[in-house]
XYZ file of C-alpha atoms in Angstrom:
448
model
C -0.094 0.024 -0.315
C 1.321 3.136 -0.961
C 1.387 5.417 2.005
C 1.300 9.562 1.011
C 4.382 11.703 2.090
C 3.617 13.560 5.133
C 3.708 17.621 4.280
C 6.047 19.717 6.335
C 5.499 23.322 7.163
C 7.297 25.774 9.351
C 4.907 28.233 11.239
C 3.454 31.038 8.775
C 4.328 34.283 10.523
C 1.779 36.705 9.472
C 2.989 40.437 9.704
C 0.530 43.390 10.936
C 0.367 42.176 14.541
C 3.342 43.432 16.453
C 4.553 40.292 18.208
C 5.595 41.442 22.051
C 5.009 38.514 23.607
C 5.955 37.034 26.866
C 9.009 34.605 26.983
C 7.912 30.838 27.521
C 9.231 30.405 31.257
C 11.521 27.166 30.406
C 12.139 25.669 34.342
C 13.189 22.475 35.530
C 10.578 23.369 38.163
C 6.869 22.978 37.095
C 5.431 24.401 40.009
C 8.111 27.529 39.757
C 7.060 28.143 36.067
C 3.505 27.948 37.349
C 3.908 30.242 40.146
C 5.374 32.808 37.732
C 2.758 32.453 34.981
C -0.363 30.524 36.128
C -2.734 28.711 34.224
C -5.694 30.280 32.501
C -8.808 29.268 34.602
C -10.784 30.702 31.665
C -9.547 28.079 29.410
C -10.259 25.245 31.841
C -12.805 23.645 29.805
C -10.953 23.959 26.866
C -7.791 21.425 27.105
C -10.447 18.285 28.228
C -12.089 18.899 25.033
C -8.916 18.921 22.775
C -7.736 15.733 24.435
C -10.997 13.780 24.827
C -13.319 14.835 22.209
C -10.740 15.883 19.503
C -8.790 13.276 20.403
C -5.737 15.471 20.603
C -2.320 14.524 22.084
C -0.596 17.461 24.007
C 2.578 17.597 25.870
C 2.421 17.511 29.677
C 5.234 20.032 29.308
C 3.159 22.955 27.818
C 0.088 24.980 29.758
C -1.626 27.808 28.664
C -1.168 30.861 30.947
C -1.876 34.630 31.116
C 1.040 37.252 29.972
C 0.703 40.875 29.745
C 0.017 40.203 26.166
C -2.534 37.914 26.231
C -2.544 33.981 26.635
C 0.285 32.202 25.595
C 2.016 28.996 25.724
C 4.223 28.440 28.550
C 6.642 25.570 29.116
C 7.378 23.931 33.029
C 9.839 21.606 31.594
C 12.903 21.922 29.141
C 11.572 21.311 25.164
C 14.091 20.125 23.133
C 14.348 20.469 19.289
C 12.656 17.727 17.963
C 10.165 17.286 20.804
C 6.429 16.410 19.553
C 4.392 19.333 21.402
C 1.410 17.960 20.044
C -0.642 16.339 17.668
C -4.167 16.880 16.324
C -6.594 15.408 13.968
C -7.574 17.163 10.872
C -11.180 16.856 12.183
C -10.382 18.907 15.030
C -9.037 22.223 13.019
C -10.981 24.676 11.387
C -10.327 25.109 7.733
C -12.139 26.465 4.550
C -13.822 22.565 4.512
C -15.318 23.572 7.766
C -17.892 26.128 5.661
C -21.369 25.077 4.632
C -21.105 23.620 1.205
C -23.359 26.105 -0.303
C -21.449 29.022 1.189
C -18.049 27.340 0.212
C -18.998 27.210 -3.370
C -19.945 30.743 -3.695
C -16.591 31.797 -1.788
C -14.131 29.443 -3.247
C -13.038 31.682 -6.167
C -13.699 34.914 -4.567
C -11.792 35.316 -1.774
C -8.227 34.020 0.137
C -8.423 30.920 2.480
C -7.639 33.337 5.381
C -11.157 34.907 4.929
C -12.866 31.844 4.229
C -11.590 30.519 7.539
C -12.710 33.530 9.161
C -16.332 33.022 7.788
C -16.059 29.682 9.166
C -15.612 31.132 12.394
C -18.535 33.736 12.191
C -20.420 30.655 11.288
C -19.524 28.686 14.284
C -19.825 31.781 16.580
C -23.264 32.030 15.638
C -23.981 28.529 16.947
C -22.656 29.729 20.539
C -22.290 26.871 22.964
C -23.995 24.323 20.268
C -20.715 24.646 18.347
C -18.586 21.454 18.354
C -15.676 24.472 18.736
C -17.216 26.124 21.509
C -14.632 25.776 24.021
C -11.555 26.563 21.446
C -13.671 29.488 20.204
C -14.225 30.858 24.033
C -10.408 31.011 24.253
C -10.306 33.229 21.297
C -9.148 37.107 22.636
C -12.600 39.446 22.069
C -12.431 42.045 19.856
C -11.653 44.801 22.652
C -8.441 42.633 23.438
C -7.206 42.480 20.090
C -3.807 44.798 19.788
C -2.943 43.758 15.809
C -2.463 47.565 14.471
C -5.850 47.182 12.210
C -7.547 47.983 15.064
C -5.466 50.789 15.850
C -6.917 54.458 15.345
C -5.424 56.926 12.893
C -3.636 58.855 15.933
C -2.472 55.262 17.255
C -0.872 54.656 13.670
C 1.126 58.006 13.718
C 2.737 56.429 16.319
C 4.436 53.986 14.097
C 4.412 56.192 10.875
C 7.390 55.072 8.793
C 7.806 51.736 9.856
C 7.337 48.855 7.861
C 4.358 47.652 9.984
C 2.494 51.191 9.438
C 2.756 50.497 5.420
C 1.357 46.761 5.963
C -1.382 48.048 8.053
C -2.270 50.011 5.739
C -2.193 47.262 3.094
C -3.983 45.060 5.150
C -6.766 47.274 6.087
C -7.864 47.603 2.591
C -7.415 44.018 1.934
C -9.857 43.201 4.753
C -12.238 45.950 3.685
C -12.132 44.386 0.114
C -12.542 40.903 0.977
C -15.795 42.105 3.256
C -17.178 43.544 0.151
C -16.962 40.451 -1.565
C -18.184 38.393 1.428
C -21.063 40.588 2.722
C -23.936 39.410 0.060
C -22.938 35.763 0.979
C -23.438 36.701 4.502
C -26.719 38.127 3.928
C -27.889 35.623 1.886
C -27.759 32.864 4.447
C -28.703 34.697 7.759
C -29.956 31.381 9.004
C -26.021 30.432 9.258
C -24.308 33.841 9.893
C -27.014 36.048 11.350
C -26.298 39.817 11.627
C -22.127 40.503 10.786
C -21.320 43.701 10.876
C -17.796 44.673 9.424
C -16.291 44.977 12.709
C -17.104 41.243 13.393
C -15.681 40.133 10.185
C -11.994 42.062 10.673
C -11.794 40.446 14.189
C -12.576 37.302 12.694
C -9.939 38.143 10.001
C -7.223 39.346 12.552
C -7.617 36.356 14.763
C -6.963 34.104 11.731
C -4.203 36.368 10.006
C -2.453 36.129 13.215
C -2.903 32.237 14.283
C -3.120 30.148 11.078
C -0.811 27.802 9.936
C -0.183 26.666 6.745
C -1.896 23.566 5.609
C -2.275 21.016 2.430
C -5.684 23.003 1.652
C -4.431 26.428 2.273
C -4.532 27.670 6.159
C -6.064 26.045 9.463
C -6.470 27.102 12.945
C -4.875 24.204 14.778
C -6.327 24.298 18.605
C -3.586 24.630 20.981
C -0.611 25.327 18.713
C -2.271 28.752 17.457
C -1.063 30.015 20.920
C 2.485 29.279 19.636
C 1.939 32.734 17.596
C 2.203 34.636 21.230
C 5.676 33.216 21.616
C 8.483 35.253 19.134
C 11.035 33.401 20.989
C 10.332 30.104 19.690
C 9.180 28.635 16.301
C 7.781 25.137 15.823
C 6.753 23.042 12.884
C 3.889 21.169 11.730
C 4.022 17.891 9.609
C 0.585 17.137 7.857
C 0.073 13.363 7.874
C -2.632 12.960 5.173
C -2.674 9.249 6.045
C -3.322 9.472 9.416
C -5.048 12.648 9.276
C -3.142 14.449 11.761
C -0.904 17.421 12.229
C 1.909 16.923 14.684
C 3.884 20.061 16.145
C 7.173 19.881 16.531
C 9.528 22.117 18.755
C 12.526 24.241 16.249
C 14.297 25.358 19.800
C 17.048 26.130 17.625
C 15.537 29.350 16.095
C 16.871 32.250 17.370
C 14.751 35.692 16.245
C 16.119 38.191 14.375
C 14.995 41.737 14.127
C 14.296 43.324 10.520
C 13.546 46.658 8.663
C 12.011 46.990 5.422
C 13.699 50.142 3.682
C 13.037 51.529 0.539
C 15.627 53.484 -1.875
C 15.124 55.177 -4.938
C 16.965 57.126 -7.748
C 16.891 60.751 -7.174
C 14.787 62.758 -9.427
C 17.745 65.413 -9.914
C 20.493 62.532 -11.112
C 21.587 63.197 -14.300
C 21.441 59.606 -15.304
C 18.133 59.196 -13.543
C 16.737 57.910 -16.942
C 19.151 55.397 -17.943
C 19.251 54.006 -14.196
C 15.833 53.417 -14.427
C 16.389 51.871 -17.616
C 19.129 49.458 -16.610
C 16.930 48.526 -13.623
C 14.050 47.327 -15.799
C 16.059 45.486 -18.007
C 18.573 43.651 -15.372
C 17.435 41.845 -12.286
C 19.034 42.746 -8.695
C 20.063 39.699 -6.819
C 16.369 39.122 -5.397
C 16.715 35.638 -4.544
C 18.086 34.708 -0.976
C 21.355 35.348 -1.147
C 24.357 34.562 0.759
C 23.355 36.867 3.837
C 20.403 34.945 3.730
C 18.301 37.949 2.940
C 15.693 38.358 0.130
C 14.378 41.786 -1.154
C 10.774 42.088 -1.464
C 10.818 44.326 -5.153
C 12.867 46.141 -7.041
C 13.463 49.040 -4.729
C 12.378 47.480 -1.510
C 15.059 45.757 0.732
C 14.860 43.590 3.888
C 17.748 44.081 6.363
C 18.180 41.829 9.342
C 20.494 42.645 12.793
C 24.146 42.231 11.755
C 25.818 40.468 14.736
C 29.110 41.813 14.053
C 30.562 44.839 12.370
C 33.808 43.292 11.667
C 31.849 40.043 9.841
C 30.643 39.092 6.497
C 27.503 41.578 6.823
C 24.816 38.927 7.002
C 21.651 40.374 7.562
C 22.469 42.921 4.536
C 21.091 41.811 1.434
C 23.147 41.676 -1.695
C 20.503 43.259 -3.666
C 20.828 46.753 -1.521
C 24.546 46.491 -2.000
C 23.997 46.516 -5.917
C 21.343 49.023 -5.977
C 23.538 51.648 -4.333
C 26.601 50.512 -6.685
C 24.194 51.653 -9.410
C 23.090 55.049 -7.609
C 26.765 55.975 -7.286
C 27.451 55.534 -11.062
C 28.425 59.483 -12.628
C 29.106 58.308 -15.802
C 26.830 56.721 -18.755
C 29.613 54.074 -19.551
C 29.810 52.944 -15.674
C 26.328 51.806 -16.186
C 26.745 50.210 -19.548
C 29.620 48.471 -18.250
C 27.410 47.188 -15.353
C 24.911 45.971 -18.263
C 27.598 44.156 -19.722
C 28.781 42.405 -16.735
C 25.187 41.470 -16.016
C 24.453 40.086 -19.257
C 27.894 38.090 -19.292
C 27.211 36.298 -16.283
C 23.667 35.655 -14.572
C 22.054 38.635 -15.725
C 21.981 40.095 -12.043
C 23.341 43.700 -11.754
C 26.185 45.111 -9.804
C 26.238 41.637 -8.029
C 29.917 42.139 -7.572
C 31.853 44.866 -5.754
C 33.825 47.454 -7.862
C 37.358 46.648 -8.518
C 38.052 50.231 -8.023
C 38.018 50.675 -4.074
C 37.093 54.285 -4.463
C 33.903 53.398 -6.384
C 33.041 50.618 -3.770
C 33.377 52.830 -1.119
C 31.414 55.949 -2.813
C 28.734 53.354 -3.236
C 28.439 52.111 0.048
C 28.780 55.688 1.880
C 25.309 56.428 -0.070
C 23.708 53.540 1.543
C 25.693 54.337 4.729
C 23.849 58.121 4.173
C 20.685 56.691 3.675
C 20.428 54.741 6.610
C 21.726 57.091 8.920
C 18.820 59.080 8.014
C 16.581 56.622 8.963
C 18.974 56.235 12.341
C 17.472 59.780 12.920
C 14.052 59.430 12.109
C 13.894 56.491 14.360
C 15.037 58.634 17.265
C 12.816 61.241 16.522
C 9.913 58.850 16.260
C 11.168 57.636 19.928
C 11.457 60.986 21.142
C 8.076 61.827 20.116
C 6.587 58.965 22.190
C 8.356 59.640 25.321
C 5.259 60.268 28.388
C 6.242 64.139 28.291
C 5.025 64.511 24.898
C 1.639 64.002 26.023
C -0.368 66.493 27.106
C -3.378 64.140 28.233
C -2.623 61.197 29.923
C -3.787 58.192 27.889
C -5.985 55.439 28.828
C -4.757 51.889 29.485
C -4.988 50.628 26.058
C -3.334 53.717 24.286
C -0.703 53.516 26.772
C -0.146 49.904 25.768
C -0.094 50.601 21.943
C 2.402 53.602 22.558
C 4.656 50.902 24.485
C 4.188 48.657 21.470
C 4.897 51.407 18.897
C 8.068 52.377 21.102
C 9.372 48.917 21.314
C 8.727 48.589 17.467
C 10.989 51.570 16.956
C 13.650 50.546 19.637
C 13.868 47.376 17.412
C 14.237 48.855 14.203
C 17.021 51.271 15.650
C 19.188 48.131 16.984
C 18.874 46.968 13.310
C 19.665 50.228 11.477
C 22.236 50.624 13.893
C 24.102 47.318 13.676
C 23.849 48.079 9.582
C 25.079 51.336 9.668
C 28.462 50.078 12.096
C 29.168 47.292 9.447
C 28.799 49.474 6.413
C 31.245 51.822 8.518
C 33.877 49.228 8.949
C 33.518 48.275 5.740
C 34.256 51.518 4.153
C 37.246 52.022 6.479
C 38.964 48.796 5.623
C 38.519 49.994 1.949
C 39.962 53.434 2.714
C 42.969 51.667 3.923
C 43.653 49.454 1.121
C 43.121 52.838 -0.956
C 45.829 54.599 1.207
C 48.036 51.610 0.676
C 47.791 51.855 -2.939
C 48.713 55.476 -2.777
C 51.617 55.210 -0.132
C 52.998 52.236 -2.411
C 56.563 53.457 -3.691
C 57.018 53.340 -7.347
C 60.181 52.566 -9.373
C 61.257 54.006 -12.714
C 62.266 51.481 -15.344
């Protein structure tokens, strides 16, 4: 008998929600860990349901507790890489297949899987205690407890203006609004299934799925208990979906180390005398956009994701090759320099300015442009942090606003750390190249 190969998925890390969560209290003493973060009594009915009715297997090393950021998973004992955290059958998960057939047929070609699972949650919420997932749904944070930035007011969003999260939030708000416009006629067609659903209800369900869902063979699904892992930004897990056994196994990956990252955008200045030529060359040739030697991938032709550089004297792991290539193109001051880059790209793999300039002075100029850009972003981060200091607010903020202000502060502080690490590496790189140029200048010459 031919067995299906289990599919393997790493937890999908969705953006928009700021992941500031309590670190798991991994301790050799179970009582000590539970004293620091006691189990959540509100979820008392959830675990028996999951273990008995759903037939799930859960590690005794984990329990659900409350942190300052909501419900999270806590470890009462050490968890090793490869340890099975839990096994949950497909039938206990909430996926697009859980939608009523008539609803699914209409939605399948209209919206994405996240929206479909959100609609499934709305349908089960309408059933109340009669829903087979009632003990699970009761553990979801309420709308007023949600701190995803899609729920922030305009004033609150201004606290993170200029950050990647701000841009992503605006994009996600549009996506949610667009999805609801497509789903609303379906909801109104089946009032006996959904009741009266407002935009805020859908937005709540969508945000729950977006921040908690796992990739699966059929799109995305909510895996009871496993979704609490999304509150722990300091660990990662892997899901193995076994079609033969019809279950998902969540395995710990304790070697995962969180790294801050920042997305930055660069452009060709309008006043650049070679502006048109540079834009044309960018269109004709690719920058190095695949995962490069520095394990970083750029998201578009002029947007780049940089990660924290661990050592200023290292290889610059964390700064993508693509942004350095972009800076090399920006630094060109003569048409023939751009033509040389185009020829070099055509003779190799088609990617532009992938190799360092042979002339150290030109390589320094390129990286100085990048360094100046990053230093300007550092100044902006400092200004944003200063504006969030308590003395900047005349009116005392509410508890929720203070919490979100702290989230914004944490975001800018994290970005500042990443940017400073990149700046330090670039300064060191340029300094090393400058010493090479100095040696060339000081080298004695001999007449023949």
